Coordinates of C-alpha atoms in Angstrom, one line a residue:
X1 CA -4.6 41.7 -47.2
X2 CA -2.8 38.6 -48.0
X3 CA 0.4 40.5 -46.7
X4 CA -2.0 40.8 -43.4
X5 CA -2.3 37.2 -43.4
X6 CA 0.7 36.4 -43.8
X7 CA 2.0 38.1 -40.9
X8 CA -0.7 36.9 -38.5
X9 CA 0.3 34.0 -39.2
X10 CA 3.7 34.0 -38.6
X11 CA 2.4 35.9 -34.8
X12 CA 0.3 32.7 -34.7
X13 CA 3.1 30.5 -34.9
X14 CA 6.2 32.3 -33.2
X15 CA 3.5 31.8 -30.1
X16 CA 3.0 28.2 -30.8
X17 CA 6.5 27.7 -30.8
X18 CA 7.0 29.4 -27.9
X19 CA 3.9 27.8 -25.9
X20 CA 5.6 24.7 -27.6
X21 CA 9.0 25.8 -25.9
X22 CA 7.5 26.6 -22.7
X23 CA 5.9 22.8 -22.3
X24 CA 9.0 21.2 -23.1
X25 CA 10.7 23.3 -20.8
X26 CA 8.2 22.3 -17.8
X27 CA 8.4 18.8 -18.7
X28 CA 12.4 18.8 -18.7
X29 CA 11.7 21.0 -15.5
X30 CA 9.3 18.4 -14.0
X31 CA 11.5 15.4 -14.9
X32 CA 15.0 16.5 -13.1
X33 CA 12.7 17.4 -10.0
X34 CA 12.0 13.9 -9.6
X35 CA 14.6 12.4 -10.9
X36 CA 16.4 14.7 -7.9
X37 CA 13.4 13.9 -5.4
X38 CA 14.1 10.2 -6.1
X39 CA 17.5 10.2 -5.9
X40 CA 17.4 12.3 -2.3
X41 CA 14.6 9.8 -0.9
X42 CA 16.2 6.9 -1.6
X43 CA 19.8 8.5 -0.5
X44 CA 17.7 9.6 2.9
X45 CA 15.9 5.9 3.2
X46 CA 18.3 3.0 1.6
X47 CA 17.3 -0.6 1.9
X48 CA 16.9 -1.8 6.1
X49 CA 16.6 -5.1 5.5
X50 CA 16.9 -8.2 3.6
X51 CA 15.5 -9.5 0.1
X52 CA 14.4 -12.3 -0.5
X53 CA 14.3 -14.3 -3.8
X54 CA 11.0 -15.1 -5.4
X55 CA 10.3 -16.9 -9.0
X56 CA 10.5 -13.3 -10.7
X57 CA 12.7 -10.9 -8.7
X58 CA 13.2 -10.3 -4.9
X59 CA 11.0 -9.5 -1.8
X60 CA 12.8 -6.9 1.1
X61 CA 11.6 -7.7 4.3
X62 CA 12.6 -6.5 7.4
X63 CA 12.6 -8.4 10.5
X64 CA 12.7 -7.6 14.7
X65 CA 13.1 -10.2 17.4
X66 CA 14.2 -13.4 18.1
X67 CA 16.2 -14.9 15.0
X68 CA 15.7 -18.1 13.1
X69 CA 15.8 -20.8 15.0
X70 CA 16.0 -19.3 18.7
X71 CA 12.9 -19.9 20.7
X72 CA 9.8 -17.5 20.0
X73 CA 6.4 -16.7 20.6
X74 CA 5.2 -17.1 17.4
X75 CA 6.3 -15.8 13.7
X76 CA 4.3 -12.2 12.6
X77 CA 3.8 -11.3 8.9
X78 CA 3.2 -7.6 8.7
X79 CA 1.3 -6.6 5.8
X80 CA 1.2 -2.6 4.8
X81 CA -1.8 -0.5 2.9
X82 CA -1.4 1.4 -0.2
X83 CA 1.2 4.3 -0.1
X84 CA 3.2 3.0 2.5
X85 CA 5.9 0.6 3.0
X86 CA 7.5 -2.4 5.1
X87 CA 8.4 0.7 8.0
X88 CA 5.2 1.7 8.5
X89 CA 4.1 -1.3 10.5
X90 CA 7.1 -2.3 12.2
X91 CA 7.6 0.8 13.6
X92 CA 3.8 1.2 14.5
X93 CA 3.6 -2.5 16.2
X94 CA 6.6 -4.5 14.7
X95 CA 9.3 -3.5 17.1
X96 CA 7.1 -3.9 20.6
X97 CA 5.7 -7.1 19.4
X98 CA 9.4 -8.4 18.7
X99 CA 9.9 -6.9 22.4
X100 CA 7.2 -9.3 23.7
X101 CA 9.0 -12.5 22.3
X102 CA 7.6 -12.7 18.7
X103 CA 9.9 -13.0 15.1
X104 CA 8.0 -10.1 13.5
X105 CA 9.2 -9.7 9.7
X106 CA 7.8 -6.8 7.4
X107 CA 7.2 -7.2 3.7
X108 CA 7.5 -4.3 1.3
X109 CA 4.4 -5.6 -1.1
X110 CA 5.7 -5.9 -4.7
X111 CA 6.6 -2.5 -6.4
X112 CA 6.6 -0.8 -2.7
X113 CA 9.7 0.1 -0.6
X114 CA 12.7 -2.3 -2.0
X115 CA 10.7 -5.2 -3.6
X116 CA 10.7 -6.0 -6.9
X117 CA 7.2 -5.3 -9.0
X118 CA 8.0 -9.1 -10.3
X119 CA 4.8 -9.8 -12.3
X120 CA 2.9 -7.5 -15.0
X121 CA -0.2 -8.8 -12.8
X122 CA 1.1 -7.5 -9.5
X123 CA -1.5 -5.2 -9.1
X124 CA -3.6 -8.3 -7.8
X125 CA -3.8 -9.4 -4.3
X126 CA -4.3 -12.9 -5.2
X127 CA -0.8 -12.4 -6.7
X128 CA 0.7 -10.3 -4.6
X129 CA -0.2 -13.0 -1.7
X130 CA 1.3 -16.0 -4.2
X131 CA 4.7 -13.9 -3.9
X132 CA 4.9 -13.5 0.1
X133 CA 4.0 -17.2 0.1
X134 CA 6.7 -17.7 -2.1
X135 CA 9.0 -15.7 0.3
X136 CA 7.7 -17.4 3.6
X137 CA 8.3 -21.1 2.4
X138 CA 11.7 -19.8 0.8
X139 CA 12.5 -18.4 5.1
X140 CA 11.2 -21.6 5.9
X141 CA 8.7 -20.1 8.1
X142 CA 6.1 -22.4 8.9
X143 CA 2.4 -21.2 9.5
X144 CA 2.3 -17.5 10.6
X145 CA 0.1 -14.9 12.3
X146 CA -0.9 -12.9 9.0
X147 CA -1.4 -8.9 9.9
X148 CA -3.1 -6.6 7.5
X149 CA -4.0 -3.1 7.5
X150 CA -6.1 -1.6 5.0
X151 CA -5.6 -2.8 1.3
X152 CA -3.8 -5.6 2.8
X153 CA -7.2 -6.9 4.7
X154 CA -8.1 -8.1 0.9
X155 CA -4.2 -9.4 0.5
X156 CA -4.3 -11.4 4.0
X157 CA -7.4 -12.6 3.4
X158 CA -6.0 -13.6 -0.2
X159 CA -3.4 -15.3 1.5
X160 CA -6.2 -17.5 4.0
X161 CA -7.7 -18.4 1.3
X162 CA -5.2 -19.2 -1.3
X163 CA -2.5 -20.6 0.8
X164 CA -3.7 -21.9 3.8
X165 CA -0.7 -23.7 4.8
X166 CA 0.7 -20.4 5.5
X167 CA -1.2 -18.8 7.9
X168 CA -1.8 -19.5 11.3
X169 CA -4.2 -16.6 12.0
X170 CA -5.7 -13.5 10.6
X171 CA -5.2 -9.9 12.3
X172 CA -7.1 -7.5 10.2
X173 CA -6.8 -3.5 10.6
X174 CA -9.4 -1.7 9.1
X175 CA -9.4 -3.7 6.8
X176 CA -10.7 -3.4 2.8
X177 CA -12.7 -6.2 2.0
X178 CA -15.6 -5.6 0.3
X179 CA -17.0 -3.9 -2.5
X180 CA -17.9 -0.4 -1.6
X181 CA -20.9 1.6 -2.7
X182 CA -20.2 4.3 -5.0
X183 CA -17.9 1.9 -6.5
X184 CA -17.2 0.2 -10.3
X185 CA -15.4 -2.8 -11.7
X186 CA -13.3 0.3 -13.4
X187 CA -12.2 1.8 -10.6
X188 CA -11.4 5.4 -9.9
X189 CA -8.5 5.7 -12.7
X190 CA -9.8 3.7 -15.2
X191 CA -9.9 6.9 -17.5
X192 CA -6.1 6.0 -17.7
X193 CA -6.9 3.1 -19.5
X194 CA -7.6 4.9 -22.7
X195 CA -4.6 5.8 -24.9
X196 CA -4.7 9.7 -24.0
X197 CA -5.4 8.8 -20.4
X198 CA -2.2 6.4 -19.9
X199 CA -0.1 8.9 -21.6
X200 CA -1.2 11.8 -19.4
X201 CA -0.8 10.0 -16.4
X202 CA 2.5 8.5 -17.2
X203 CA 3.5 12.0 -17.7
X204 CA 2.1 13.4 -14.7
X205 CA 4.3 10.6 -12.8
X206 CA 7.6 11.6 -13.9
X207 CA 7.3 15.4 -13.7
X208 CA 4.5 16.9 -11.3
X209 CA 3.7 13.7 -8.9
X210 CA 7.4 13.8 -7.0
X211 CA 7.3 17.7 -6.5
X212 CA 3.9 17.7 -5.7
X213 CA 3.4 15.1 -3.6
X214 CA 6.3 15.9 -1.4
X215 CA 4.7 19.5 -1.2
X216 CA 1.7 18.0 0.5
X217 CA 2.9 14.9 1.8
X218 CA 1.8 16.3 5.5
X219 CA -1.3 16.9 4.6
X220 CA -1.7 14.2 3.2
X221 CA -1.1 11.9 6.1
X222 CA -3.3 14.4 8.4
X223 CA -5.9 13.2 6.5
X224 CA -5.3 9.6 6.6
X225 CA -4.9 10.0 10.8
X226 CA -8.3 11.8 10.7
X227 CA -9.6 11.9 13.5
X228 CA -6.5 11.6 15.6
X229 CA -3.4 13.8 15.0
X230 CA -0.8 12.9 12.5
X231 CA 2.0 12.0 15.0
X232 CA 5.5 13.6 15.4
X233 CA 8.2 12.0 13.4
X234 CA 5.6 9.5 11.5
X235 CA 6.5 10.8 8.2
X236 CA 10.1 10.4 8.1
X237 CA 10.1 7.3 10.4
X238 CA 7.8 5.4 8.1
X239 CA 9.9 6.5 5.4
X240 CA 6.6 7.4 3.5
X241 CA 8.3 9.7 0.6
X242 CA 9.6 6.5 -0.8
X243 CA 6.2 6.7 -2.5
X244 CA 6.9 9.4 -4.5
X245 CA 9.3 7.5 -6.8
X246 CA 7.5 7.4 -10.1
X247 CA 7.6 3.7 -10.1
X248 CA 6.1 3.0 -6.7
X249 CA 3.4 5.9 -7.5
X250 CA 2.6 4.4 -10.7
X251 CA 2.3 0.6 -8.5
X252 CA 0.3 2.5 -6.2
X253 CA -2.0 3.9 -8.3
X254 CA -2.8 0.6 -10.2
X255 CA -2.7 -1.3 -7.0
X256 CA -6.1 0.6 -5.6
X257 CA -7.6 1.2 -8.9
X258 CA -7.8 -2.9 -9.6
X259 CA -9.2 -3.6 -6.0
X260 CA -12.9 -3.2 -6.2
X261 CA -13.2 -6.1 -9.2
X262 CA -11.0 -8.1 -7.5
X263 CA -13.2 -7.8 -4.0
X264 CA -16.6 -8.6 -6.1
X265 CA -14.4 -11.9 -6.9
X266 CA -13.1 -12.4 -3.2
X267 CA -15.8 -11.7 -1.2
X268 CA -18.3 -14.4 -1.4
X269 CA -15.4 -16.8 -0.7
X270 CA -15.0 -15.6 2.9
X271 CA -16.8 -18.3 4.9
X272 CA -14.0 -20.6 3.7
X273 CA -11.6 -19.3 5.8
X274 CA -10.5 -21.4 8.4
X275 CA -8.0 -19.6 10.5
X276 CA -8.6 -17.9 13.7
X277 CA -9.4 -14.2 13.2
X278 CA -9.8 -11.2 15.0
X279 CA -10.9 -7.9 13.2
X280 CA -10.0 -4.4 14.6
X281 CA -11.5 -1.5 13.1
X282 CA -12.2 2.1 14.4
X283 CA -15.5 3.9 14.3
X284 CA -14.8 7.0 13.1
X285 CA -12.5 5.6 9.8
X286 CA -12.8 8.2 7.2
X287 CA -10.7 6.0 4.8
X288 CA -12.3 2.6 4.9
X289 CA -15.8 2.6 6.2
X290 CA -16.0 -0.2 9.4
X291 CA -19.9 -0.7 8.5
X292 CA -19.0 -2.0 4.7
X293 CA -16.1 -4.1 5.1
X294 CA -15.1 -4.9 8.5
X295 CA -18.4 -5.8 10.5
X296 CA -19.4 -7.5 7.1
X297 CA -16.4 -9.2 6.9
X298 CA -16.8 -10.4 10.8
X299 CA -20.2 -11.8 9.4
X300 CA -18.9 -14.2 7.0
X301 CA -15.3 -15.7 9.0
X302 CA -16.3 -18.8 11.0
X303 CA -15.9 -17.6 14.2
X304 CA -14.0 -14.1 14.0
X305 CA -14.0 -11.4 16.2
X306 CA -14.5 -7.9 15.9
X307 CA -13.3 -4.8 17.9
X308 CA -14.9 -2.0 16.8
X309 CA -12.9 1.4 18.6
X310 CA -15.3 4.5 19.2
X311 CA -13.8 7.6 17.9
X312 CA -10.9 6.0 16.6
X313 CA -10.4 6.6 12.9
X314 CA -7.7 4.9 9.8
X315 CA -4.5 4.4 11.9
X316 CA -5.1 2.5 14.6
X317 CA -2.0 0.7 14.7
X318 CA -0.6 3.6 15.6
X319 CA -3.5 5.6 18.0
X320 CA -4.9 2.6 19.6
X321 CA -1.4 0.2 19.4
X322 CA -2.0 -1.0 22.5
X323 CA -5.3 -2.8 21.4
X324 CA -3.7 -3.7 18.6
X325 CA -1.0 -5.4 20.0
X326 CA -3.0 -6.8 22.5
X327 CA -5.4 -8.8 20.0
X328 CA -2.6 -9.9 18.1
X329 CA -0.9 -11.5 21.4
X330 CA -4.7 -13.1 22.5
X331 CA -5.3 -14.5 18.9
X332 CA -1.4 -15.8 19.3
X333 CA -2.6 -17.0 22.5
X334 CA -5.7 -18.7 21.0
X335 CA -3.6 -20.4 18.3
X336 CA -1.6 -22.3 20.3
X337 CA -4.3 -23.7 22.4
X338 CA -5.9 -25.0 19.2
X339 CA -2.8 -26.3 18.0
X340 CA -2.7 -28.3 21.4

């Protein structure tokens, strides 16, 4: 019997070891695909623009349009959502608006595209907008037209607030500003903040995210476009696989999971913003619902205006760019009379 025992036992753990074997071997597995996925995405979309230096690490920021100090319209700050980068709005809006006589620059947010992460905090809009403050007065811009589009409706809004000196106007684009329903001060990941949790995801990061994500990454963005068409070429020409690199997913990932606290914090300050904003959203946004953030947000501005789009869903920069475009020149417009 005991001989019996003996030998189940051994069974019992030549197939741990080889269970053990075969998870070590997925893991290895999973971490040269994205160590190869990373290496490929940055070789396919290298730095465009410029960095710029900040107290704690560097900025990238592309730019279109008249240069610094040739004559301009105005100066544009383009501000991207979560799992994008500095590409997605210039080539959405940047680039025509630079056409029309503006200096449009582009910021990768920190830990997205080229810029530095910079502060363990980052995660924070309220910090993220002390950095591209930072960055402005370091150009020596003076005030700007501040554009946001989705997560960045709480940054620019962070930004009128907190530095007011900097901005000239507000452009939101279905924006998030609001605490949603369905929501919690945890967020959808907070599971991750427990020991086992961080660990897990950490290791999901840098061996099944990459290869996964790049596996869907259409699909992805079909869903985001919902429900217009994902456009030909959008993928590679926002460079969106930059993403995938473990530490932009893992920026990402803590980026929208602290956003609901920090909007129950931000939200009842919006009545002190003074600059002139206009507020474009789409009817039919499956992503950020217009009803929750963007009419209440037109509410509580002094004296904003909002465009609401029928049918028109998540990426309107891109489906309805020439109302976009259009309310950014009119609010440029409106600026300068008020400056007068």
């Amino acid at each position: 019997m005991r001989r019996r025992e003996r030998r189940i036992a051994r069974v019992l753990t030549l197939i741990a070891g080889l269970l053990g074997g075969l998870v070590l071997a997925l893991v290895a597995a999973g971490l040269l695909a994205t160590w190869i996925i990373t290496w490929v995405v940055e070789a396919r979309y290298p730095p465009a623009g410029r960095r710029v230096a900040v107290e704690g690490g560097y900025l990238a920021v592309l730019e279109a349009g008249p240069g610094e100090g040739a004559p301009s319209r105005g100066t544009v700050v383009l501000l991207h959502g979560a799992s994008a980068n500095a590409m997605d709005p210039m080539q959405a809006i940047g680039r025509r608006l630079a056409g029309d006589g503006f200096r449009v620059l582009s910021f990768d947010r920190p830990g997205f595209g080229y810029s530095d992460r910079i502060a363990p905090d980052a995660a924070s809009p309220a910090v993220q907008a002390r950095l591209i403050s930072e960055a402005l007065a370091a150009l020596k811009l003076g005030p700007a037209l501040i554009v946001g589009h989705s997560w960045s409706g709480a940054l620019a809004t962070a930004i009128a607030l907190d530095h007011p000196e900097r901005v000239a106007g507000l452009a939101l684009l279905a924006p998030v500003s609001h605490p949603w329903p369905g929501g919690s001060v945890g967020g959808y990941a907070a599971w991750y903040r427990s020991l086992p949790g961080r660990m897990l995801l950490t290791l999901a990061t840098y061996t099944v995210a990459a290869p996964l994500g790049l596996a869907y990454l259409d699909r992805f963005a079909e869903v985001v476009f919902r429900p217009q068409g994902l456009p030909d070429g959008y993928i590679d020409g926002a460079r969106v696989p930059l993403v995938l690199r473990p530490s932009t997913f893992g920026a990402n990932l803590r980026d929208l999971d602290g956003l609901y606290a920090f909007l129950q914090q931000q939200s009842p300050r919006y009545r002190a913003i003074t600059a002139p904003t206009v507020i474009v959203a789409g009817d039919a946004d499956p992503v950020v619902k217009t009803g929750v953030h963007a009419e209440a947000l037109a509410r509580e501005v002094p004296g904003a205006k909002l465009v609401v789009l029928p049918g028109v869903g998540h990426m309107l920069q891109y489906v309805a760019a020439d109302t976009v475009v259009a309310e950014i020149e009119a609010l440029a417009a409106r600026e300068r009379v008020g400056a007068e």
